[in-house]
PDB file of C-alpha atoms in Angstrom:
ATOM      1  CA  UNK A   1       0.185   0.260   0.183  1.00  0.00           C
ATOM      2  CA  UNK A   2       1.072   3.166  -0.798  1.00  0.00           C
ATOM      3  CA  UNK A   3       1.830   5.462   1.443  1.00  0.00           C
ATOM      4  CA  UNK A   4       2.851   9.498   1.821  1.00  0.00           C
ATOM      5  CA  UNK A   5       5.440  10.184   4.648  1.00  0.00           C
ATOM      6  CA  UNK A   6       4.463  14.238   3.892  1.00  0.00           C
ATOM      7  CA  UNK A   7       1.532  13.038   6.793  1.00  0.00           C
ATOM      8  CA  UNK A   8       3.883  13.342   9.376  1.00  0.00           C
ATOM      9  CA  UNK A   9       4.769  17.132   8.375  1.00  0.00           C
ATOM     10  CA  UNK A  10       1.612  18.382  11.250  1.00  0.00           C
ATOM     11  CA  UNK A  11       4.053  17.294  14.357  1.00  0.00           C
ATOM     12  CA  UNK A  12       6.855  19.592  13.009  1.00  0.00           C
ATOM     13  CA  UNK A  13       3.816  22.165  11.580  1.00  0.00           C
ATOM     14  CA  UNK A  14       3.811  24.936  14.686  1.00  0.00           C
ATOM     15  CA  UNK A  15       0.998  24.867  16.476  1.00  0.00           C
ATOM     16  CA  UNK A  16      -0.767  29.003  16.219  1.00  0.00           C
ATOM     17  CA  UNK A  17       0.745  31.584  18.057  1.00  0.00           C
ATOM     18  CA  UNK A  18       4.355  28.691  18.314  1.00  0.00           C
ATOM     19  CA  UNK A  19       7.087  30.732  16.892  1.00  0.00           C
ATOM     20  CA  UNK A  20       8.681  29.128  13.495  1.00  0.00           C
ATOM     21  CA  UNK A  21      11.941  28.496  13.955  1.00  0.00           C
ATOM     22  CA  UNK A  22      13.991  26.383  11.957  1.00  0.00           C
ATOM     23  CA  UNK A  23      12.440  23.443  12.174  1.00  0.00           C
ATOM     24  CA  UNK A  24      10.013  23.735  10.828  1.00  0.00           C
ATOM     25  CA  UNK A  25      11.438  25.442   7.183  1.00  0.00           C
ATOM     26  CA  UNK A  26      11.392  22.349   4.885  1.00  0.00           C
ATOM     27  CA  UNK A  27       8.647  22.749   1.923  1.00  0.00           C
ATOM     28  CA  UNK A  28       5.536  19.688   2.607  1.00  0.00           C
ATOM     29  CA  UNK A  29       5.096  20.056  -0.933  1.00  0.00           C
ATOM     30  CA  UNK A  30       8.897  18.930  -1.847  1.00  0.00           C
ATOM     31  CA  UNK A  31       8.918  16.639   1.509  1.00  0.00           C
ATOM     32  CA  UNK A  32       5.821  15.058   0.539  1.00  0.00           C
ATOM     33  CA  UNK A  33       7.635  13.814  -3.116  1.00  0.00           C
ATOM     34  CA  UNK A  34      11.403  13.089  -1.378  1.00  0.00           C
ATOM     35  CA  UNK A  35       9.605  10.722   1.879  1.00  0.00           C
ATOM     36  CA  UNK A  36       7.880   8.890  -0.257  1.00  0.00           C
ATOM     37  CA  UNK A  37       8.300   5.223   0.411  1.00  0.00           C
ATOM     38  CA  UNK A  38       8.087   1.824  -2.246  1.00  0.00           C
ATOM     39  CA  UNK A  39       5.161  -0.244  -1.919  1.00  0.00           C
ATOM     40  CA  UNK A  40       5.963  -3.593  -0.964  1.00  0.00           C
ATOM     41  CA  UNK A  41       4.217  -6.070  -2.558  1.00  0.00           C
ATOM     42  CA  UNK A  42       3.743  -9.967  -0.509  1.00  0.00           C
ATOM     43  CA  UNK A  43       2.201  -9.731   2.863  1.00  0.00           C
ATOM     44  CA  UNK A  44       3.471 -12.227   6.103  1.00  0.00           C
ATOM     45  CA  UNK A  45       0.325 -14.557   6.924  1.00  0.00           C
ATOM     46  CA  UNK A  46       1.439 -14.526  10.595  1.00  0.00           C
ATOM     47  CA  UNK A  47       0.901 -11.021  11.456  1.00  0.00           C
ATOM     48  CA  UNK A  48       4.413 -11.619  12.670  1.00  0.00           C
ATOM     49  CA  UNK A  49       7.264  -8.660  12.783  1.00  0.00           C
ATOM     50  CA  UNK A  50      10.793  -9.266  13.701  1.00  0.00           C
ATOM     51  CA  UNK A  51      12.730  -6.958  15.042  1.00  0.00           C
ATOM     52  CA  UNK A  52      17.099  -7.376  15.375  1.00  0.00           C
ATOM     53  CA  UNK A  53      17.361  -6.146  18.710  1.00  0.00           C
ATOM     54  CA  UNK A  54      21.204  -6.015  21.587  1.00  0.00           C
ATOM     55  CA  UNK A  55      20.660  -6.773  24.983  1.00  0.00           C
ATOM     56  CA  UNK A  56      21.714  -3.467  25.852  1.00  0.00           C
ATOM     57  CA  UNK A  57      20.287  -1.504  23.443  1.00  0.00           C
ATOM     58  CA  UNK A  58      17.719   0.484  25.542  1.00  0.00           C
ATOM     59  CA  UNK A  59      16.317   2.562  22.641  1.00  0.00           C
ATOM     60  CA  UNK A  60      15.553   0.484  20.361  1.00  0.00           C
ATOM     61  CA  UNK A  61      13.645  -1.933  23.419  1.00  0.00           C
ATOM     62  CA  UNK A  62      11.738   1.554  24.410  1.00  0.00           C
ATOM     63  CA  UNK A  63      10.476   1.414  20.492  1.00  0.00           C
ATOM     64  CA  UNK A  64       9.177  -1.462  19.919  1.00  0.00           C
ATOM     65  CA  UNK A  65       7.337  -1.468  23.679  1.00  0.00           C
ATOM     66  CA  UNK A  66       5.947   1.596  23.269  1.00  0.00           C
ATOM     67  CA  UNK A  67       4.939   0.277  18.880  1.00  0.00           C
ATOM     68  CA  UNK A  68       3.769  -2.238  20.245  1.00  0.00           C
ATOM     69  CA  UNK A  69       0.971  -0.161  22.744  1.00  0.00           C
ATOM     70  CA  UNK A  70       0.373   2.311  19.962  1.00  0.00           C
ATOM     71  CA  UNK A  71      -1.179  -0.859  17.391  1.00  0.00           C
ATOM     72  CA  UNK A  72      -2.707  -2.075  20.317  1.00  0.00           C
ATOM     73  CA  UNK A  73      -4.317   1.102  21.152  1.00  0.00           C
ATOM     74  CA  UNK A  74      -4.855   1.490  17.041  1.00  0.00           C
ATOM     75  CA  UNK A  75      -7.121  -2.360  17.253  1.00  0.00           C
ATOM     76  CA  UNK A  76      -4.512  -4.543  16.525  1.00  0.00           C
ATOM     77  CA  UNK A  77      -3.274  -6.069  19.401  1.00  0.00           C
ATOM     78  CA  UNK A  78       0.069  -6.852  20.091  1.00  0.00           C
ATOM     79  CA  UNK A  79       2.298  -9.008  21.720  1.00  0.00           C
ATOM     80  CA  UNK A  80       5.868  -8.596  22.596  1.00  0.00           C
ATOM     81  CA  UNK A  81       7.574 -11.969  22.425  1.00  0.00           C
ATOM     82  CA  UNK A  82      11.714 -12.189  22.934  1.00  0.00           C
ATOM     83  CA  UNK A  83      13.674 -14.443  24.364  1.00  0.00           C
ATOM     84  CA  UNK A  84      13.928 -14.651  28.139  1.00  0.00           C
ATOM     85  CA  UNK A  85      17.630 -14.246  28.977  1.00  0.00           C
ATOM     86  CA  UNK A  86      17.576 -11.414  26.775  1.00  0.00           C
ATOM     87  CA  UNK A  87      14.418  -8.538  27.636  1.00  0.00           C
ATOM     88  CA  UNK A  88      15.822  -5.641  28.496  1.00  0.00           C
ATOM     89  CA  UNK A  89      14.810  -4.497  32.104  1.00  0.00           C
ATOM     90  CA  UNK A  90      12.660  -0.847  30.496  1.00  0.00           C
ATOM     91  CA  UNK A  91       9.835  -3.487  29.751  1.00  0.00           C
ATOM     92  CA  UNK A  92       7.440  -3.566  32.136  1.00  0.00           C
ATOM     93  CA  UNK A  93       6.489  -7.516  33.781  1.00  0.00           C
ATOM     94  CA  UNK A  94       5.879 -10.336  31.665  1.00  0.00           C
ATOM     95  CA  UNK A  95       2.290 -10.804  31.119  1.00  0.00           C
ATOM     96  CA  UNK A  96      -1.353  -8.210  29.486  1.00  0.00           C
ATOM     97  CA  UNK A  97      -0.723  -4.761  30.948  1.00  0.00           C
ATOM     98  CA  UNK A  98      -3.117  -2.417  30.751  1.00  0.00           C
ATOM     99  CA  UNK A  99      -2.648  -0.928  27.825  1.00  0.00           C
ATOM    100  CA  UNK A 100      -3.540  -4.221  26.477  1.00  0.00           C
ATOM    101  CA  UNK A 101      -0.040  -5.130  25.260  1.00  0.00           C
ATOM    102  CA  UNK A 102       1.377  -8.319  25.406  1.00  0.00           C
ATOM    103  CA  UNK A 103       5.330  -9.048  26.981  1.00  0.00           C
ATOM    104  CA  UNK A 104       6.175 -13.300  26.256  1.00  0.00           C
ATOM    105  CA  UNK A 105       9.493 -13.794  27.168  1.00  0.00           C
ATOM    106  CA  UNK A 106      10.286 -17.315  26.221  1.00  0.00           C
ATOM    107  CA  UNK A 107      12.883 -19.863  26.736  1.00  0.00           C
ATOM    108  CA  UNK A 108      15.680 -20.006  23.015  1.00  0.00           C
ATOM    109  CA  UNK A 109      18.846 -19.912  23.008  1.00  0.00           C
ATOM    110  CA  UNK A 110      19.003 -19.571  19.369  1.00  0.00           C
ATOM    111  CA  UNK A 111      17.362 -18.544  16.658  1.00  0.00           C
ATOM    112  CA  UNK A 112      15.377 -21.798  15.837  1.00  0.00           C
ATOM    113  CA  UNK A 113      13.770 -21.741  19.118  1.00  0.00           C
ATOM    114  CA  UNK A 114      12.368 -18.541  19.157  1.00  0.00           C
ATOM    115  CA  UNK A 115      10.870 -18.461  15.266  1.00  0.00           C
ATOM    116  CA  UNK A 116       9.131 -22.077  16.804  1.00  0.00           C
ATOM    117  CA  UNK A 117       8.356 -20.465  20.347  1.00  0.00           C
ATOM    118  CA  UNK A 118       7.246 -16.607  18.169  1.00  0.00           C
ATOM    119  CA  UNK A 119       5.250 -19.273  15.762  1.00  0.00           C
ATOM    120  CA  UNK A 120       3.164 -20.381  19.270  1.00  0.00           C
ATOM    121  CA  UNK A 121       2.355 -17.397  20.039  1.00  0.00           C
ATOM    122  CA  UNK A 122       1.338 -15.973  16.866  1.00  0.00           C
ATOM    123  CA  UNK A 123      -1.297 -18.505  16.108  1.00  0.00           C
ATOM    124  CA  UNK A 124      -2.068 -19.116  19.467  1.00  0.00           C
ATOM    125  CA  UNK A 125      -3.525 -15.094  19.508  1.00  0.00           C
ATOM    126  CA  UNK A 126      -4.876 -15.173  16.040  1.00  0.00           C
ATOM    127  CA  UNK A 127      -7.023 -17.970  17.314  1.00  0.00           C
ATOM    128  CA  UNK A 128      -8.237 -16.184  20.635  1.00  0.00           C
ATOM    129  CA  UNK A 129      -7.512 -13.403  21.040  1.00  0.00           C
ATOM    130  CA  UNK A 130      -8.858 -11.553  17.369  1.00  0.00           C
ATOM    131  CA  UNK A 131      -7.589 -11.854  13.689  1.00  0.00           C
ATOM    132  CA  UNK A 132      -5.707  -8.434  13.295  1.00  0.00           C
ATOM    133  CA  UNK A 133      -3.633  -9.995  16.585  1.00  0.00           C
ATOM    134  CA  UNK A 134       0.211  -9.117  16.014  1.00  0.00           C
ATOM    135  CA  UNK A 135       3.529 -10.468  16.936  1.00  0.00           C
ATOM    136  CA  UNK A 136       6.343  -8.416  17.161  1.00  0.00           C
ATOM    137  CA  UNK A 137       9.242 -10.674  17.707  1.00  0.00           C
ATOM    138  CA  UNK A 138      12.728  -9.304  19.365  1.00  0.00           C
ATOM    139  CA  UNK A 139      15.756 -11.215  17.325  1.00  0.00           C
ATOM    140  CA  UNK A 140      19.653 -11.007  18.912  1.00  0.00           C
ATOM    141  CA  UNK A 141      21.740  -9.671  15.841  1.00  0.00           C
ATOM    142  CA  UNK A 142      23.801 -12.425  16.416  1.00  0.00           C
ATOM    143  CA  UNK A 143      21.452 -14.837  16.098  1.00  0.00           C
ATOM    144  CA  UNK A 144      20.389 -13.205  12.618  1.00  0.00           C
ATOM    145  CA  UNK A 145      23.963 -14.857  11.498  1.00  0.00           C
ATOM    146  CA  UNK A 146      21.301 -17.758  10.464  1.00  0.00           C
ATOM    147  CA  UNK A 147      19.122 -16.280   9.452  1.00  0.00           C
ATOM    148  CA  UNK A 148      17.298 -19.288   7.528  1.00  0.00           C
ATOM    149  CA  UNK A 149      16.452 -21.025  10.752  1.00  0.00           C
ATOM    150  CA  UNK A 150      14.198 -17.824  11.451  1.00  0.00           C
ATOM    151  CA  UNK A 151      12.773 -17.788   8.128  1.00  0.00           C
ATOM    152  CA  UNK A 152       8.964 -18.197   8.864  1.00  0.00           C
ATOM    153  CA  UNK A 153       9.502 -15.282  11.063  1.00  0.00           C
ATOM    154  CA  UNK A 154      11.755 -12.753   9.146  1.00  0.00           C
ATOM    155  CA  UNK A 155       9.294 -12.144   6.528  1.00  0.00           C
ATOM    156  CA  UNK A 156       8.580  -8.793   7.548  1.00  0.00           C
ATOM    157  CA  UNK A 157      11.592  -6.711   9.140  1.00  0.00           C
ATOM    158  CA  UNK A 158      11.075  -3.189  11.041  1.00  0.00           C
ATOM    159  CA  UNK A 159      14.390  -2.136  11.038  1.00  0.00           C
ATOM    160  CA  UNK A 160      15.228   0.811  13.065  1.00  0.00           C
ATOM    161  CA  UNK A 161      18.156   3.777  12.146  1.00  0.00           C
ATOM    162  CA  UNK A 162      19.471   7.522  12.705  1.00  0.00           C
ATOM    163  CA  UNK A 163      20.434   9.786  10.020  1.00  0.00           C
ATOM    164  CA  UNK A 164      24.524   8.382  11.833  1.00  0.00           C
ATOM    165  CA  UNK A 165      27.035   7.032   9.076  1.00  0.00           C
ATOM    166  CA  UNK A 166      28.011   4.173  11.394  1.00  0.00           C
ATOM    167  CA  UNK A 167      24.592   3.270  11.867  1.00  0.00           C
ATOM    168  CA  UNK A 168      23.109   3.540   8.202  1.00  0.00           C
ATOM    169  CA  UNK A 169      25.869   0.875   7.314  1.00  0.00           C
ATOM    170  CA  UNK A 170      25.410  -1.473  10.441  1.00  0.00           C
ATOM    171  CA  UNK A 171      21.889  -1.203   8.708  1.00  0.00           C
ATOM    172  CA  UNK A 172      22.601  -1.465   5.230  1.00  0.00           C
ATOM    173  CA  UNK A 173      24.339  -5.445   5.737  1.00  0.00           C
ATOM    174  CA  UNK A 174      22.506  -6.326   7.783  1.00  0.00           C
ATOM    175  CA  UNK A 175      19.232  -5.494   5.204  1.00  0.00           C
ATOM    176  CA  UNK A 176      21.482  -6.963   3.017  1.00  0.00           C
ATOM    177  CA  UNK A 177      22.450  -9.871   4.919  1.00  0.00           C
ATOM    178  CA  UNK A 178      18.771 -11.361   5.121  1.00  0.00           C
ATOM    179  CA  UNK A 179      17.660 -10.364   1.701  1.00  0.00           C
ATOM    180  CA  UNK A 180      20.193 -12.243   0.485  1.00  0.00           C
ATOM    181  CA  UNK A 181      18.910 -14.717   2.493  1.00  0.00           C
ATOM    182  CA  UNK A 182      14.931 -14.776   1.633  1.00  0.00           C
ATOM    183  CA  UNK A 183      14.234 -12.043  -1.884  1.00  0.00           C
ATOM    184  CA  UNK A 184      10.071 -12.708  -0.264  1.00  0.00           C
ATOM    185  CA  UNK A 185      11.366 -10.898   2.719  1.00  0.00           C
ATOM    186  CA  UNK A 186       9.422  -7.511   3.890  1.00  0.00           C
ATOM    187  CA  UNK A 187      12.484  -5.266   5.056  1.00  0.00           C
ATOM    188  CA  UNK A 188      10.204  -2.081   6.700  1.00  0.00           C
ATOM    189  CA  UNK A 189      12.725   1.168   7.827  1.00  0.00           C
ATOM    190  CA  UNK A 190      12.009   3.724  10.546  1.00  0.00           C
ATOM    191  CA  UNK A 191      14.670   6.751  11.152  1.00  0.00           C
ATOM    192  CA  UNK A 192      14.991   7.712  14.094  1.00  0.00           C
ATOM    193  CA  UNK A 193      17.444  10.744  16.064  1.00  0.00           C
ATOM    194  CA  UNK A 194      15.881  13.187  13.752  1.00  0.00           C
ATOM    195  CA  UNK A 195      14.571  16.982  14.711  1.00  0.00           C
ATOM    196  CA  UNK A 196      12.702  17.728  11.026  1.00  0.00           C
ATOM    197  CA  UNK A 197      11.598  15.649   8.722  1.00  0.00           C
ATOM    198  CA  UNK A 198      13.896  16.749   5.600  1.00  0.00           C
ATOM    199  CA  UNK A 199      16.937  14.768   8.019  1.00  0.00           C
ATOM    200  CA  UNK A 200      15.620  11.176   8.049  1.00  0.00           C
ATOM    201  CA  UNK A 201      13.534  11.636   4.265  1.00  0.00           C
ATOM    202  CA  UNK A 202      18.107  12.214   3.091  1.00  0.00           C
ATOM    203  CA  UNK A 203      19.037   9.317   5.921  1.00  0.00           C
ATOM    204  CA  UNK A 204      15.764   7.082   4.354  1.00  0.00           C
ATOM    205  CA  UNK A 205      16.711   8.074   0.517  1.00  0.00           C
ATOM    206  CA  UNK A 206      20.631   7.177   1.040  1.00  0.00           C
ATOM    207  CA  UNK A 207      19.982   3.687   2.582  1.00  0.00           C
ATOM    208  CA  UNK A 208      16.630   2.586   0.170  1.00  0.00           C
ATOM    209  CA  UNK A 209      18.691   3.789  -3.270  1.00  0.00           C
ATOM    210  CA  UNK A 210      21.472   2.242  -2.061  1.00  0.00           C
ATOM    211  CA  UNK A 211      19.653  -1.386  -1.151  1.00  0.00           C
ATOM    212  CA  UNK A 212      17.930  -1.029  -4.932  1.00  0.00           C
ATOM    213  CA  UNK A 213      21.060   0.015  -7.139  1.00  0.00           C
ATOM    214  CA  UNK A 214      22.884  -2.641  -5.112  1.00  0.00           C
ATOM    215  CA  UNK A 215      20.910  -5.393  -4.172  1.00  0.00           C
ATOM    216  CA  UNK A 216      17.800  -4.997  -6.506  1.00  0.00           C
ATOM    217  CA  UNK A 217      15.898  -4.281  -3.387  1.00  0.00           C
ATOM    218  CA  UNK A 218      13.037  -2.605  -2.142  1.00  0.00           C
ATOM    219  CA  UNK A 219      12.930  -1.163   1.540  1.00  0.00           C
ATOM    220  CA  UNK A 220       9.998   0.059   2.549  1.00  0.00           C
ATOM    221  CA  UNK A 221       9.630   3.859   4.692  1.00  0.00           C
ATOM    222  CA  UNK A 222       7.910   3.385   7.891  1.00  0.00           C
ATOM    223  CA  UNK A 223       8.607   6.884   9.293  1.00  0.00           C
ATOM    224  CA  UNK A 224       9.950   8.183  11.928  1.00  0.00           C
ATOM    225  CA  UNK A 225      10.301   8.917  15.262  1.00  0.00           C
ATOM    226  CA  UNK A 226      10.931  12.330  17.247  1.00  0.00           C
ATOM    227  CA  UNK A 227      11.662  13.888  20.555  1.00  0.00           C
ATOM    228  CA  UNK A 228      14.156  11.764  23.051  1.00  0.00           C
ATOM    229  CA  UNK A 229      13.775  14.142  25.440  1.00  0.00           C
ATOM    230  CA  UNK A 230      10.582  12.401  25.694  1.00  0.00           C
ATOM    231  CA  UNK A 231      11.104   9.115  24.263  1.00  0.00           C
ATOM    232  CA  UNK A 232      14.806   9.431  27.878  1.00  0.00           C
ATOM    233  CA  UNK A 233      11.768  10.540  29.865  1.00  0.00           C
ATOM    234  CA  UNK A 234       9.673   7.576  29.159  1.00  0.00           C
ATOM    235  CA  UNK A 235      12.464   5.188  30.010  1.00  0.00           C
ATOM    236  CA  UNK A 236      13.040   7.022  33.778  1.00  0.00           C
ATOM    237  CA  UNK A 237       9.139   6.611  34.280  1.00  0.00           C
ATOM    238  CA  UNK A 238       8.494   3.362  32.791  1.00  0.00           C
ATOM    239  CA  UNK A 239       4.807   4.462  31.290  1.00  0.00           C
ATOM    240  CA  UNK A 240       3.752   4.473  27.289  1.00  0.00           C
ATOM    241  CA  UNK A 241       4.826   7.603  25.791  1.00  0.00           C
ATOM    242  CA  UNK A 242       1.030   7.259  24.609  1.00  0.00           C
ATOM    243  CA  UNK A 243       0.394   7.548  27.907  1.00  0.00           C
ATOM    244  CA  UNK A 244       2.327   9.557  30.031  1.00  0.00           C
ATOM    245  CA  UNK A 245       2.524  12.020  27.048  1.00  0.00           C
ATOM    246  CA  UNK A 246      -0.145  11.662  24.796  1.00  0.00           C
ATOM    247  CA  UNK A 247       0.511  15.374  23.257  1.00  0.00           C
ATOM    248  CA  UNK A 248       4.098  15.337  23.109  1.00  0.00           C
ATOM    249  CA  UNK A 249       5.773  15.178  19.475  1.00  0.00           C
ATOM    250  CA  UNK A 250       7.471  11.978  20.565  1.00  0.00           C
ATOM    251  CA  UNK A 251       3.931  10.392  20.836  1.00  0.00           C
ATOM    252  CA  UNK A 252       2.554  11.743  17.504  1.00  0.00           C
ATOM    253  CA  UNK A 253       4.524  10.597  15.762  1.00  0.00           C
ATOM    254  CA  UNK A 254       4.898   6.713  17.171  1.00  0.00           C
ATOM    255  CA  UNK A 255       1.650   6.360  16.549  1.00  0.00           C
ATOM    256  CA  UNK A 256       2.027   7.131  12.415  1.00  0.00           C
ATOM    257  CA  UNK A 257       4.728   4.389  12.467  1.00  0.00           C
ATOM    258  CA  UNK A 258       2.273   2.464  14.144  1.00  0.00           C
ATOM    259  CA  UNK A 259      -0.166   2.868  11.781  1.00  0.00           C
ATOM    260  CA  UNK A 260       1.983   2.962   8.607  1.00  0.00           C
ATOM    261  CA  UNK A 261       3.342  -0.322  10.060  1.00  0.00           C
ATOM    262  CA  UNK A 262      -0.027  -1.631  10.122  1.00  0.00           C
ATOM    263  CA  UNK A 263      -1.574  -0.368   7.026  1.00  0.00           C
ATOM    264  CA  UNK A 264       1.446  -3.105   5.474  1.00  0.00           C
ATOM    265  CA  UNK A 265       0.289  -5.910   7.943  1.00  0.00           C
ATOM    266  CA  UNK A 266      -2.982  -7.810   6.680  1.00  0.00           C
ATOM    267  CA  UNK A 267      -2.914 -11.027   8.308  1.00  0.00           C
ATOM    268  CA  UNK A 268      -4.243 -14.713   7.147  1.00  0.00           C
ATOM    269  CA  UNK A 269      -5.874 -16.570   9.384  1.00  0.00           C
ATOM    270  CA  UNK A 270      -6.211 -19.674   6.930  1.00  0.00           C
ATOM    271  CA  UNK A 271      -2.760 -19.345   6.522  1.00  0.00           C
ATOM    272  CA  UNK A 272      -1.775 -19.224  10.401  1.00  0.00           C
ATOM    273  CA  UNK A 273      -1.457 -23.233  10.724  1.00  0.00           C
ATOM    274  CA  UNK A 274       1.042 -25.299  11.763  1.00  0.00           C
ATOM    275  CA  UNK A 275       4.030 -27.044   9.106  1.00  0.00           C
ATOM    276  CA  UNK A 276       3.807 -24.309   6.529  1.00  0.00           C
ATOM    277  CA  UNK A 277       7.454 -23.874   4.699  1.00  0.00           C
ATOM    278  CA  UNK A 278      10.027 -20.913   4.172  1.00  0.00           C
ATOM    279  CA  UNK A 279       9.189 -18.073   2.414  1.00  0.00           C
ATOM    280  CA  UNK A 280       9.355 -19.111  -2.101  1.00  0.00           C
ATOM    281  CA  UNK A 281      12.966 -18.173  -3.285  1.00  0.00           C
ATOM    282  CA  UNK A 282      14.790 -18.952   0.188  1.00  0.00           C
ATOM    283  CA  UNK A 283      18.273 -20.426  -0.213  1.00  0.00           C
ATOM    284  CA  UNK A 284      21.032 -21.796   2.647  1.00  0.00           C
TER     285      UNK A 284
END
């Protein structure tokens, strides 16, 4: 589904009576074209989204949990699955929270274990809760060296990156590895650590153009996240940003990312039967 990320300009345009600073100098019509993401065909049938997440990556862990809360708030009950020994301390206690999102740590020592456990959760949620239920699986990046072991949960992958060159290179390397394992993988990118849409646009364009040129892979843009001050406050407060600061730019950008992700995810309950094979074209 084609999306226009110029829609997120609302939290960069000052409210009436507010001074317009240098952050708001971008031309909306230009940015709407520059931030237009690539359409992607194919939808992962299990409603599973994989996110590479290091054990000590507090910032991305905060993004993941807040995204799960926002997706749940938009009508897609979301469960975050993580290997129990990798669960970040910034997350709530296991179980379903008051906001409806759920955290499920599972016993897993490798990607194969995590994949099987996550699929069990996905099938259970789809059958018991809602056909629109989603599962976000957090995968230690080192486990992706054997990506074939997790083919079933790597149909759709969300990568978070900042505009910093080193992070863009790391994100591209992950995308290259995953695309090399399966040409059916849908790779999405959310840019964080920016104050202007233009900065996010340039970062996404850079990595997307490189992936298209060298890999023949079209990346999907899943928006941008802003206002890290509110995000760090949420870490300290241990409360979702959308609950603690619902009108903040950070909360509004998270809601937009959740909407963009859900626009692309339409679980098909008929495909939830155990024993289905890996995506077509999977090699090695």
